[in-house]
Coordinates of C-alpha atoms in Angstrom, one line a residue:
Chain K
M24 CA 119.5 98.5 91.2
E25 CA 120.6 102.0 92.3
Q26 CA 121.3 100.8 95.8
T27 CA 123.8 98.3 94.7
F28 CA 125.6 100.3 92.0
D29 CA 127.1 103.7 92.6
L30 CA 126.4 105.0 89.1
P31 CA 128.2 108.2 88.2
D32 CA 125.8 111.0 87.5
S33 CA 126.0 114.6 86.7
T34 CA 124.3 115.5 90.0
D35 CA 127.4 114.1 91.8
W36 CA 128.8 117.6 91.6
L37 CA 125.9 119.1 93.5
G38 CA 126.7 119.8 97.1
T39 CA 130.4 120.3 96.3
P40 CA 132.1 123.6 95.6
L41 CA 132.1 122.5 91.9
S42 CA 128.3 122.3 91.6
L43 CA 128.6 124.3 88.3
L44 CA 130.1 121.2 86.7
T45 CA 126.7 119.6 86.8
P46 CA 125.5 121.3 83.6
L47 CA 128.9 120.7 82.0
E48 CA 128.6 117.0 82.6
S49 CA 125.0 116.9 81.5
A50 CA 126.1 118.4 78.2
L51 CA 128.6 115.6 77.8
R52 CA 125.8 112.9 78.2
C53 CA 123.5 111.5 75.5
Q54 CA 119.9 112.6 75.9
V55 CA 118.6 109.2 75.0
C56 CA 120.6 106.9 77.2
K57 CA 121.7 109.5 79.7
D58 CA 125.2 108.1 79.8
F59 CA 128.4 109.7 78.5
F60 CA 128.4 109.9 74.7
D61 CA 129.6 106.7 73.2
N62 CA 130.8 107.2 69.6
P63 CA 129.0 110.5 69.3
V64 CA 127.5 111.4 66.0
I65 CA 125.8 114.5 64.8
T66 CA 122.5 114.6 62.9
S67 CA 121.5 116.9 60.0
C68 CA 119.7 119.0 62.6
C69 CA 122.9 119.3 64.5
H70 CA 122.0 117.3 67.6
T71 CA 124.5 114.9 69.0
F72 CA 123.8 111.4 70.3
C73 CA 125.5 108.1 70.8
S74 CA 125.8 106.4 67.5
L75 CA 123.8 103.4 68.6
C76 CA 121.1 105.5 70.4
I77 CA 120.3 107.7 67.4
R78 CA 120.5 104.7 65.0
R79 CA 117.9 102.9 67.1
C80 CA 115.7 106.0 67.2
L81 CA 116.0 106.6 63.5
S82 CA 115.3 103.0 62.6
T83 CA 112.1 103.2 64.7
E84 CA 110.8 106.6 64.0
G85 CA 113.0 108.3 61.4
K86 CA 113.0 111.5 63.5
C87 CA 115.5 113.3 65.7
P88 CA 114.4 112.7 69.3
A89 CA 115.4 116.2 70.3
C90 CA 113.6 118.3 67.6
R91 CA 111.5 115.7 65.7
S92 CA 112.9 116.7 62.3
S93 CA 113.2 113.9 59.9
D94 CA 116.7 112.4 59.4
Q95 CA 118.4 109.4 57.9
E96 CA 121.1 107.2 59.3
L97 CA 123.2 107.8 56.2
K98 CA 123.5 111.5 57.1
L99 CA 125.0 110.9 60.5
R100 CA 128.5 112.1 60.9
R101 CA 131.0 111.4 63.6
N102 CA 131.6 114.2 66.1
W103 CA 135.2 113.9 67.1
A104 CA 135.3 117.1 69.1
V105 CA 132.6 115.8 71.5
Q106 CA 134.3 112.4 71.6
E107 CA 137.6 114.0 72.8
L108 CA 135.7 116.2 75.3
V109 CA 134.0 113.2 76.8
E110 CA 137.2 111.2 77.0
A111 CA 139.1 114.0 78.6
F112 CA 136.4 114.8 81.0
Q113 CA 135.9 111.1 82.0
N114 CA 139.6 110.9 82.5
A115 CA 139.7 113.9 84.8
R116 CA 136.4 113.2 86.5
P117 CA 137.4 110.8 89.3
S118 CA 140.3 113.0 90.6
V119 CA 138.4 116.2 90.2
L120 CA 135.3 114.8 91.9
D121 CA 137.5 113.5 94.7
L122 CA 138.9 116.9 95.3
A123 CA 135.6 118.5 95.2
K124 CA 134.1 116.1 97.7
R125 CA 137.0 116.5 100.0
A126 CA 136.5 120.3 99.8
A127 CA 132.9 119.8 100.5
T128 CA 133.6 117.7 103.6
E129 CA 136.1 120.4 104.7
D130 CA 133.6 123.1 104.3
R131 CA 131.2 121.2 106.5
E132 CA 133.9 120.6 109.1
D133 CA 134.8 124.2 109.0
A134 CA 131.2 125.2 109.6
E135 CA 131.0 122.8 112.6
V136 CA 134.3 123.7 114.2
G137 CA 134.1 127.4 113.7
T138 CA 136.3 130.0 112.0
A139 CA 139.6 129.5 114.0
Q140 CA 140.3 125.9 112.9
P141 CA 140.2 125.8 109.1
A142 CA 143.7 127.1 108.5
S143 CA 145.4 124.2 110.2
K144 CA 143.1 121.7 108.6
K145 CA 143.8 123.0 105.2
R146 CA 147.5 122.7 105.8
K147 CA 147.1 119.0 106.5
V148 CA 145.4 118.6 103.2
D149 CA 148.2 120.5 101.5
E150 CA 150.8 118.2 102.9
R151 CA 148.9 115.2 101.6
D152 CA 148.3 116.5 98.2
G153 CA 151.5 118.2 97.3
S154 CA 151.1 120.4 94.3
N155 CA 147.6 119.4 93.5
S156 CA 146.2 121.2 96.5
E157 CA 146.9 124.6 95.0
V158 CA 144.4 123.8 92.3
S159 CA 141.8 122.7 94.8
E160 CA 142.4 125.7 97.0
G161 CA 142.2 128.0 94.1
R162 CA 138.8 126.5 93.2
Q163 CA 137.5 126.6 96.6
T164 CA 138.3 130.3 97.1
R165 CA 136.8 131.1 93.7
S166 CA 133.6 129.3 94.3
R167 CA 133.3 130.6 97.8
T168 CA 133.9 134.3 97.0
K169 CA 132.2 134.7 93.7
G170 CA 128.6 135.0 93.1
V171 CA 126.7 132.2 91.4
E172 CA 126.2 134.1 88.2
R173 CA 129.9 134.9 87.9
Q174 CA 131.0 131.3 88.4
T175 CA 129.9 129.7 85.2
E176 CA 132.9 130.7 83.2
P177 CA 135.7 130.1 85.7
A178 CA 134.5 126.7 86.7
T179 CA 134.2 125.5 83.2
M180 CA 137.6 127.0 82.3
D181 CA 139.2 125.2 85.2
V182 CA 138.4 121.8 83.7
V183 CA 139.6 122.8 80.2
E184 CA 142.8 124.0 81.7
D185 CA 143.3 120.9 83.7
S186 CA 143.2 118.6 80.7
Q187 CA 145.5 120.9 78.7
D188 CA 148.1 121.7 81.4
E189 CA 148.4 118.9 83.7
E190 CA 148.6 115.9 81.5
Y191 CA 148.5 115.0 77.8
V192 CA 145.5 112.8 77.0
P193 CA 146.3 110.6 74.0
E194 CA 143.4 110.5 71.6
D195 CA 143.1 106.7 71.6
G196 CA 140.1 106.6 73.8
L197 CA 141.9 104.5 76.4
V198 CA 142.9 105.0 80.0
A199 CA 146.1 103.9 81.7
C200 CA 146.2 101.2 84.3
P201 CA 147.3 103.0 87.5
I202 CA 149.7 100.1 88.3
C203 CA 151.3 99.0 85.1
N204 CA 150.5 102.0 83.0
R205 CA 149.2 99.9 80.2
R206 CA 146.5 101.7 78.2
M207 CA 143.1 100.1 77.9
K208 CA 139.4 100.8 77.5
N209 CA 137.8 102.5 80.5
E210 CA 135.5 99.5 81.1
A211 CA 138.4 97.1 81.1
V212 CA 140.4 98.7 83.9
F213 CA 138.6 97.2 86.9
Q214 CA 138.7 93.7 85.4
H215 CA 142.4 94.2 84.6
L216 CA 143.2 95.5 88.1
D217 CA 142.2 92.2 89.5
N218 CA 145.1 90.4 87.9
C219 CA 147.5 93.2 87.1
T220 CA 151.0 92.0 87.9
G221 CA 152.4 95.5 88.0
D222 CA 154.9 94.8 85.3
P223 CA 154.8 97.2 82.5
V224 CA 153.8 95.3 79.4
P225 CA 154.8 96.3 75.9
P226 CA 151.6 97.6 74.4
K227 CA 151.8 95.3 71.3
K228 CA 151.4 92.2 73.3
I229 CA 147.8 91.4 73.8
S230 CA 147.2 88.8 76.5
F231 CA 143.9 89.7 78.1
G232 CA 140.5 91.2 77.7
S233 CA 137.8 90.4 75.2
L234 CA 137.8 94.0 74.2
Q235 CA 140.9 93.5 72.2
P236 CA 140.9 92.1 68.7
M237 CA 141.3 88.3 68.8
S238 CA 143.6 87.7 65.9
P239 CA 145.5 89.5 63.3
A240 CA 142.8 88.6 60.8
S241 CA 140.0 90.0 62.9
R242 CA 142.1 93.1 63.5
T243 CA 142.3 93.9 59.8
L244 CA 138.6 93.3 59.6
N245 CA 138.1 95.8 62.4
K246 CA 140.3 98.4 60.8
A247 CA 137.9 99.1 58.1
P248 CA 134.6 97.5 58.8
E249 CA 132.1 98.1 56.0
R250 CA 128.8 99.6 56.8
L251 CA 125.7 97.6 56.3
P252 CA 123.1 99.1 54.0
T253 CA 119.5 99.5 55.0
I254 CA 117.2 97.0 53.5
N255 CA 113.7 97.7 52.1
Y256 CA 112.2 94.6 53.8
S257 CA 109.0 94.7 51.7
L258 CA 111.1 93.9 48.6
L259 CA 112.5 90.7 50.1
K260 CA 110.8 87.3 50.3
D261 CA 111.0 85.4 53.6
N262 CA 113.6 82.9 52.4
V263 CA 115.8 85.6 50.9
L264 CA 115.7 87.6 54.1
R265 CA 116.4 84.4 56.1
K266 CA 119.4 83.7 53.8
K267 CA 120.6 87.3 54.3
L268 CA 120.6 86.9 58.0
K269 CA 122.5 83.6 57.7
D270 CA 125.1 85.2 55.4
L271 CA 125.5 87.9 58.0
G272 CA 126.2 85.2 60.6
I273 CA 123.2 86.1 62.8
P274 CA 120.3 83.8 63.9
N275 CA 117.7 83.4 61.2
W276 CA 114.9 81.6 63.1
G277 CA 111.6 83.1 64.0
P278 CA 108.7 84.8 62.3
R279 CA 109.2 87.5 59.7
P280 CA 108.6 90.5 61.9
L281 CA 111.3 89.2 64.3
L282 CA 113.7 88.6 61.4
Q283 CA 113.3 92.2 60.4
R284 CA 113.7 93.6 63.9
R285 CA 116.8 91.4 64.4
H286 CA 118.3 92.6 61.2
T287 CA 117.6 96.2 62.1
E288 CA 119.2 95.8 65.5
W289 CA 122.2 94.0 64.0
M290 CA 122.6 96.8 61.4
N291 CA 122.4 99.4 64.2
L292 CA 125.0 97.6 66.3
W293 CA 127.2 97.0 63.4
N294 CA 127.1 100.5 61.9
A295 CA 127.5 102.1 65.3
N296 CA 130.6 100.0 65.8
C297 CA 131.9 101.4 62.5
D298 CA 131.8 104.8 64.1
S299 CA 134.1 103.7 66.9
K300 CA 137.7 104.5 67.0
T301 CA 138.3 101.1 68.6
P302 CA 135.8 98.8 67.0
K303 CA 134.7 95.7 68.8
S304 CA 135.1 92.3 67.3
K305 CA 132.2 90.6 65.6
R306 CA 132.0 88.1 68.5
E307 CA 131.3 90.9 70.9
L308 CA 128.7 92.4 68.6
L309 CA 127.1 88.9 68.4
H310 CA 127.1 88.8 72.2
E311 CA 125.3 92.2 72.3
L312 CA 122.8 90.9 69.8
G313 CA 122.3 88.0 72.1
V314 CA 121.5 90.4 75.0
W315 CA 119.0 92.1 72.7
E316 CA 117.5 88.7 71.8
R317 CA 116.9 87.9 75.5
T318 CA 115.5 91.3 76.4
Q319 CA 113.6 92.5 73.3
G320 CA 114.0 89.8 70.6
G321 CA 112.7 86.3 70.1
S322 CA 113.7 85.0 73.5
A323 CA 112.1 87.9 75.3
H324 CA 108.6 87.8 76.9
P325 CA 106.4 88.7 74.1
S326 CA 105.1 92.2 74.3
A327 CA 101.4 93.0 74.4
E328 CA 101.3 93.8 70.8
S329 CA 102.8 90.5 69.6
A330 CA 100.8 87.6 68.4
G331 CA 102.0 85.4 71.2
S332 CA 100.5 87.5 73.9
V333 CA 97.4 85.4 74.1
M334 CA 99.5 82.6 75.5
R335 CA 101.0 84.7 78.2
K336 CA 100.3 83.8 81.8
D337 CA 99.3 87.2 82.7
F338 CA 97.2 87.6 79.6
D339 CA 94.4 90.0 80.3
A340 CA 91.4 88.0 78.9
T341 CA 88.8 90.6 79.9
A342 CA 90.7 93.4 78.2
W343 CA 91.2 91.2 75.1
S344 CA 87.6 90.3 74.8
T345 CA 86.5 93.9 75.4
T346 CA 88.9 95.2 72.8
H347 CA 87.8 92.7 70.2
E348 CA 84.2 92.4 71.2
S349 CA 82.9 93.9 68.1
D350 CA 85.2 91.8 65.9
F351 CA 83.9 88.7 67.6
K352 CA 80.3 89.8 67.2
Q353 CA 80.9 90.4 63.5
L354 CA 82.4 87.1 63.0
I355 CA 79.6 85.4 64.7
A356 CA 77.0 87.4 62.8
N357 CA 78.7 86.6 59.5
A358 CA 78.9 83.0 60.3
R359 CA 75.3 82.9 61.2
K360 CA 74.2 84.7 58.2
R361 CA 76.2 82.5 56.0
S362 CA 75.2 79.3 57.5
D363 CA 71.6 80.5 57.5
A364 CA 71.8 81.2 53.8
L365 CA 73.5 77.8 53.2
V366 CA 70.9 76.0 55.2
R367 CA 68.1 77.7 53.3
T368 CA 69.5 77.1 49.9
T369 CA 71.1 73.6 50.3
I370 CA 69.2 71.8 52.9
P371 CA 65.8 73.4 53.2
S372 CA 64.5 70.7 55.5
A373 CA 67.2 71.3 58.0
A374 CA 66.0 74.8 59.0
P375 CA 63.0 73.9 61.2
A376 CA 65.0 71.1 62.9
Q377 CA 67.9 73.4 63.8
S378 CA 65.7 76.0 65.4
Q379 CA 65.2 74.0 68.5
E380 CA 68.9 73.7 69.1
S381 CA 69.6 77.5 69.2
P382 CA 67.3 78.9 71.8
T383 CA 69.7 81.6 72.9
V384 CA 70.1 83.3 69.6
E385 CA 68.4 86.7 69.9
Q386 CA 67.8 87.1 66.2
P387 CA 65.5 84.9 64.2
V388 CA 68.4 82.9 62.8
E389 CA 67.5 79.4 62.2
A390 CA 70.8 77.8 61.8
T391 CA 73.7 77.8 64.4
I392 CA 77.3 77.6 63.7
P393 CA 77.6 73.8 63.9
T394 CA 75.6 73.5 60.8
N395 CA 78.5 74.9 59.0
M396 CA 80.5 71.9 60.0
Q397 CA 78.6 69.8 57.6
K398 CA 79.9 72.0 54.8
P399 CA 83.6 72.2 55.4
E400 CA 84.3 73.3 51.9
Q401 CA 82.6 76.6 52.6
P402 CA 84.5 79.3 54.4
L403 CA 83.1 79.7 57.9
V404 CA 83.4 83.5 57.8
D405 CA 83.8 85.7 54.8
L406 CA 85.3 89.0 55.9
T407 CA 85.4 90.3 52.4
S408 CA 81.7 90.0 52.0
A409 CA 80.0 93.2 50.9
A410 CA 77.5 92.8 53.7
Y411 CA 80.2 93.1 56.3
P412 CA 79.9 96.9 57.1
K413 CA 76.1 96.8 57.0
I414 CA 76.1 94.0 59.5
Q415 CA 78.4 95.8 61.8
H416 CA 76.1 98.7 62.1
A417 CA 73.0 96.6 62.4
Q418 CA 74.6 94.5 65.1
E419 CA 76.2 97.3 67.1
P420 CA 74.3 100.4 67.0
G421 CA 75.3 101.4 70.6
E422 CA 78.8 100.0 70.6
S423 CA 81.5 102.6 70.0
E424 CA 85.1 101.8 69.2
E425 CA 85.7 105.4 68.4
P426 CA 88.4 107.3 70.3
Y427 CA 87.4 109.4 73.1
T428 CA 87.1 113.0 72.2
L429 CA 88.1 115.8 74.4
P430 CA 86.7 119.3 74.2
G431 CA 88.8 121.8 72.4
Chain R
M7 CA 119.6 111.9 91.1
K8 CA 117.1 111.1 93.8
E9 CA 118.1 114.0 96.0
H10 CA 118.2 116.5 93.3
L11 CA 114.7 116.5 91.8
P12 CA 112.8 119.7 91.0
P13 CA 110.6 121.1 93.7
G14 CA 107.3 119.3 94.2
I15 CA 108.6 116.0 92.6
S16 CA 109.9 113.1 94.6
I17 CA 110.4 109.4 94.2
A18 CA 108.0 107.2 96.1
K19 CA 109.2 103.8 94.8
S20 CA 112.0 102.8 92.5
E21 CA 113.0 99.3 93.6
N22 CA 113.3 98.0 90.1
L23 CA 113.5 99.1 86.5
E24 CA 110.0 98.1 85.5
E25 CA 107.9 100.3 87.7
W26 CA 108.5 103.5 89.5
Q27 CA 106.1 105.6 91.5
M28 CA 106.5 109.3 91.9
D29 CA 104.8 111.8 94.1
I30 CA 104.0 115.2 92.7
R31 CA 102.4 118.3 94.0
V32 CA 101.4 121.6 92.5
L33 CA 103.6 124.5 93.6
D34 CA 101.4 127.5 93.0
E35 CA 98.2 128.6 94.8
N36 CA 95.8 126.7 92.4
P37 CA 92.9 126.0 94.7
L38 CA 92.0 122.8 92.9
Y39 CA 95.2 121.0 94.0
Q40 CA 96.4 122.9 97.1
N41 CA 97.9 120.9 99.9
Q42 CA 97.5 117.7 98.0
V43 CA 100.1 115.2 96.9
Y44 CA 99.4 112.9 93.9
R45 CA 101.0 109.5 93.1
L46 CA 102.1 108.7 89.5
K47 CA 102.9 105.2 88.4
F48 CA 105.5 104.7 85.6
T49 CA 105.7 101.3 83.9
F50 CA 108.7 100.8 81.6
S51 CA 108.8 98.3 78.8
S52 CA 112.1 96.7 77.7
K53 CA 112.1 99.1 74.8
Y54 CA 112.2 102.2 77.0
P55 CA 113.3 104.9 76.2
I56 CA 112.6 104.2 72.5
E57 CA 109.0 103.5 73.5
P58 CA 107.1 105.7 76.0
P59 CA 106.6 104.5 79.6
E60 CA 103.0 104.0 80.7
V61 CA 102.1 106.7 83.1
Q62 CA 99.0 107.1 85.1
F63 CA 97.8 108.4 88.5
I64 CA 97.1 105.8 91.1
E65 CA 94.8 106.2 94.1
L66 CA 95.8 105.5 97.7
P67 CA 92.8 105.5 100.1
S68 CA 92.3 108.6 102.3
T69 CA 92.6 106.3 105.3
S70 CA 96.2 105.3 104.4
E71 CA 99.2 107.0 105.9
T72 CA 99.9 108.6 102.5
P73 CA 96.5 109.4 101.0
R74 CA 96.8 110.0 97.2
P75 CA 93.6 111.0 95.3
I76 CA 93.3 111.3 91.6
P77 CA 93.5 115.0 90.7
I78 CA 90.5 116.6 89.1
H79 CA 91.3 117.7 85.5
P80 CA 89.5 117.7 82.2
H81 CA 92.2 115.4 80.8
I82 CA 92.5 113.0 83.7
Y83 CA 89.9 110.2 84.0
S84 CA 88.9 109.2 87.4
N85 CA 90.7 105.9 87.1
G86 CA 93.9 107.8 86.8
I87 CA 94.4 107.5 83.1
I88 CA 96.0 110.6 81.6
C89 CA 95.3 112.0 78.2
L90 CA 98.6 113.7 77.3
D91 CA 100.1 113.5 73.9
L92 CA 103.7 113.2 75.0
L93 CA 102.8 109.8 76.6
S94 CA 101.5 108.4 73.3
S95 CA 103.8 106.7 70.8
A96 CA 103.4 109.6 68.5
G97 CA 104.1 112.3 71.0
W98 CA 106.9 110.6 72.9
S99 CA 110.5 111.3 72.4
P100 CA 113.4 109.3 73.8
V101 CA 114.9 112.4 75.3
Q102 CA 112.1 112.6 77.8
T103 CA 112.8 111.5 81.3
V104 CA 110.8 110.6 84.4
E105 CA 111.6 114.0 85.6
S106 CA 110.5 115.8 82.5
V107 CA 107.3 113.8 82.3
C108 CA 106.5 114.7 86.0
M109 CA 107.2 118.3 85.2
S110 CA 104.9 118.3 82.2
I111 CA 102.1 116.7 84.3
Q112 CA 102.8 119.2 87.1
S113 CA 102.4 122.1 84.8
M114 CA 99.3 120.5 83.2
L115 CA 97.8 120.6 86.6
T116 CA 99.1 124.1 87.5
A117 CA 97.6 125.6 84.3
N118 CA 94.2 124.1 84.8
T119 CA 91.2 126.1 86.1
R120 CA 88.4 123.7 85.3
D121 CA 87.0 121.6 88.1
E122 CA 85.8 118.8 85.9
R123 CA 86.5 115.3 84.5
P124 CA 86.8 114.5 80.8
P125 CA 83.4 114.1 79.0
G126 CA 82.2 110.5 79.1
D127 CA 84.4 109.8 82.2
S128 CA 82.0 107.5 84.0
D129 CA 81.3 105.5 80.8
F130 CA 85.0 105.3 80.1
V131 CA 86.0 104.2 83.6
S132 CA 83.4 101.5 83.8
Y133 CA 83.9 100.2 80.3
N134 CA 87.6 100.5 79.7
R135 CA 89.7 97.5 80.4
R136 CA 92.4 98.4 78.0
R137 CA 95.9 99.6 78.8
P138 CA 96.4 103.3 78.4
R139 CA 98.7 102.8 75.4
D140 CA 96.1 101.0 73.4
I141 CA 93.6 103.8 73.7
N142 CA 93.2 106.1 70.8
F143 CA 92.9 109.5 72.2
F144 CA 92.2 112.6 70.2
Y145 CA 94.6 115.3 71.1
D146 CA 92.5 118.2 70.1
D147 CA 93.3 120.6 72.9
D148 CA 96.5 122.5 72.6
N149 CA 96.1 124.4 75.8
V150 CA 97.5 121.7 77.9

């Protein structure tokens, strides 16, 4: 994947004169998804994550991933300051990185050519860049002359100054198309560029992009989307839960655990969208739920823990039988004991006859499992039987399912 | 990211998003691990990073171009399975990364002075067919 996509990363700054922007960019990225904060929210323990990331964490574990203190989704609050920082930084990033990379190339050329040449080369860059070059030169000299310890502040300061002095960044979370100047979401720019006519379009007119609200009706819905409450699933019967999913407009097929997981994911997607300044339409959220369904939900390959794993092609039969060996043995033992008792009490004459048919049984059990088939009204195995634990110990004195203990 | 990993840690294989292999070596003079490189295998589920990756050492024969033994350590079984609480569901946190896990294991090796395998190693190795995540370890050693 990483060969085909040039993913922006905080380490892009390393190797340029602005390498000290690496920690700054790291600080603007979510620790869970490692991407720039998307609708950042702050926890009770004052850690900031993407709204969706922390919601997924809390609905799984109920703990802050950074410090492990307990928290609830209800207590999450939007972190506007971080949101603005991220937007401003993302907006400035391409041009700043470009400058930094050019400066790095120059440095290398300087080193190759010697000390006499750089002046003329720099002048060429100056001509190309116009006024911007002063900024870049200023940075270069600073990072070249100052010690590493001293650099932290100036480098960070530069970025802040950039966003304040050079251009005003509207707080709408959008970026302008470089051709027609229309403002749109960052992700939509490339798609838009493919068919941008260059004519400035009045911002009210919406003619493209699934990221925009589809109709006036859906727009009003998006204005104030209501948060979904958490459900105590144990209080709901299957059909009530199924109806709830149907009412929400999401798929309601599948076994109960899947219904719960799907509802949780939908709640996370929905509530995270409520934290957005530019909420997506329900259709888009449904699309995202569809992606979840294919990767982790009902249409995904069942995970090892799920009940369907036995049917998987790569099912590890050896591991399965090893793990459940003692269970199997208990089941068999119980079945034998039961059928034995049955045979003795109900068909006394059957006992000697059966003994020939079970030569492999190591215990003096006279009846084999097939005997039970004659008595279908009796449960084959009674796991609630009081004899259960006793049999386990008698059957498996050497077997150990206990965890491995390490020395202290 | 590739080019900027901490010293002693490098990517050996990362062609897809399901399995990565990392090479790690110990940086100090610890005689148990000197001049040796070890190979870690990371297996990611679709729920990563909410769920931990499966991490274990893998062995490449000493005859291969890049020999990779299983490091000796009282918490590393000779089949490469590592007993480390941050790799369990309970100890894992989604803020961990491949890099941070590598560094933890690196320091786990660095700090070790005992030239031994976990107790019951041979039994465990011959008997275990389970995946590491299904094993219930006791994490009773805080000096890792």
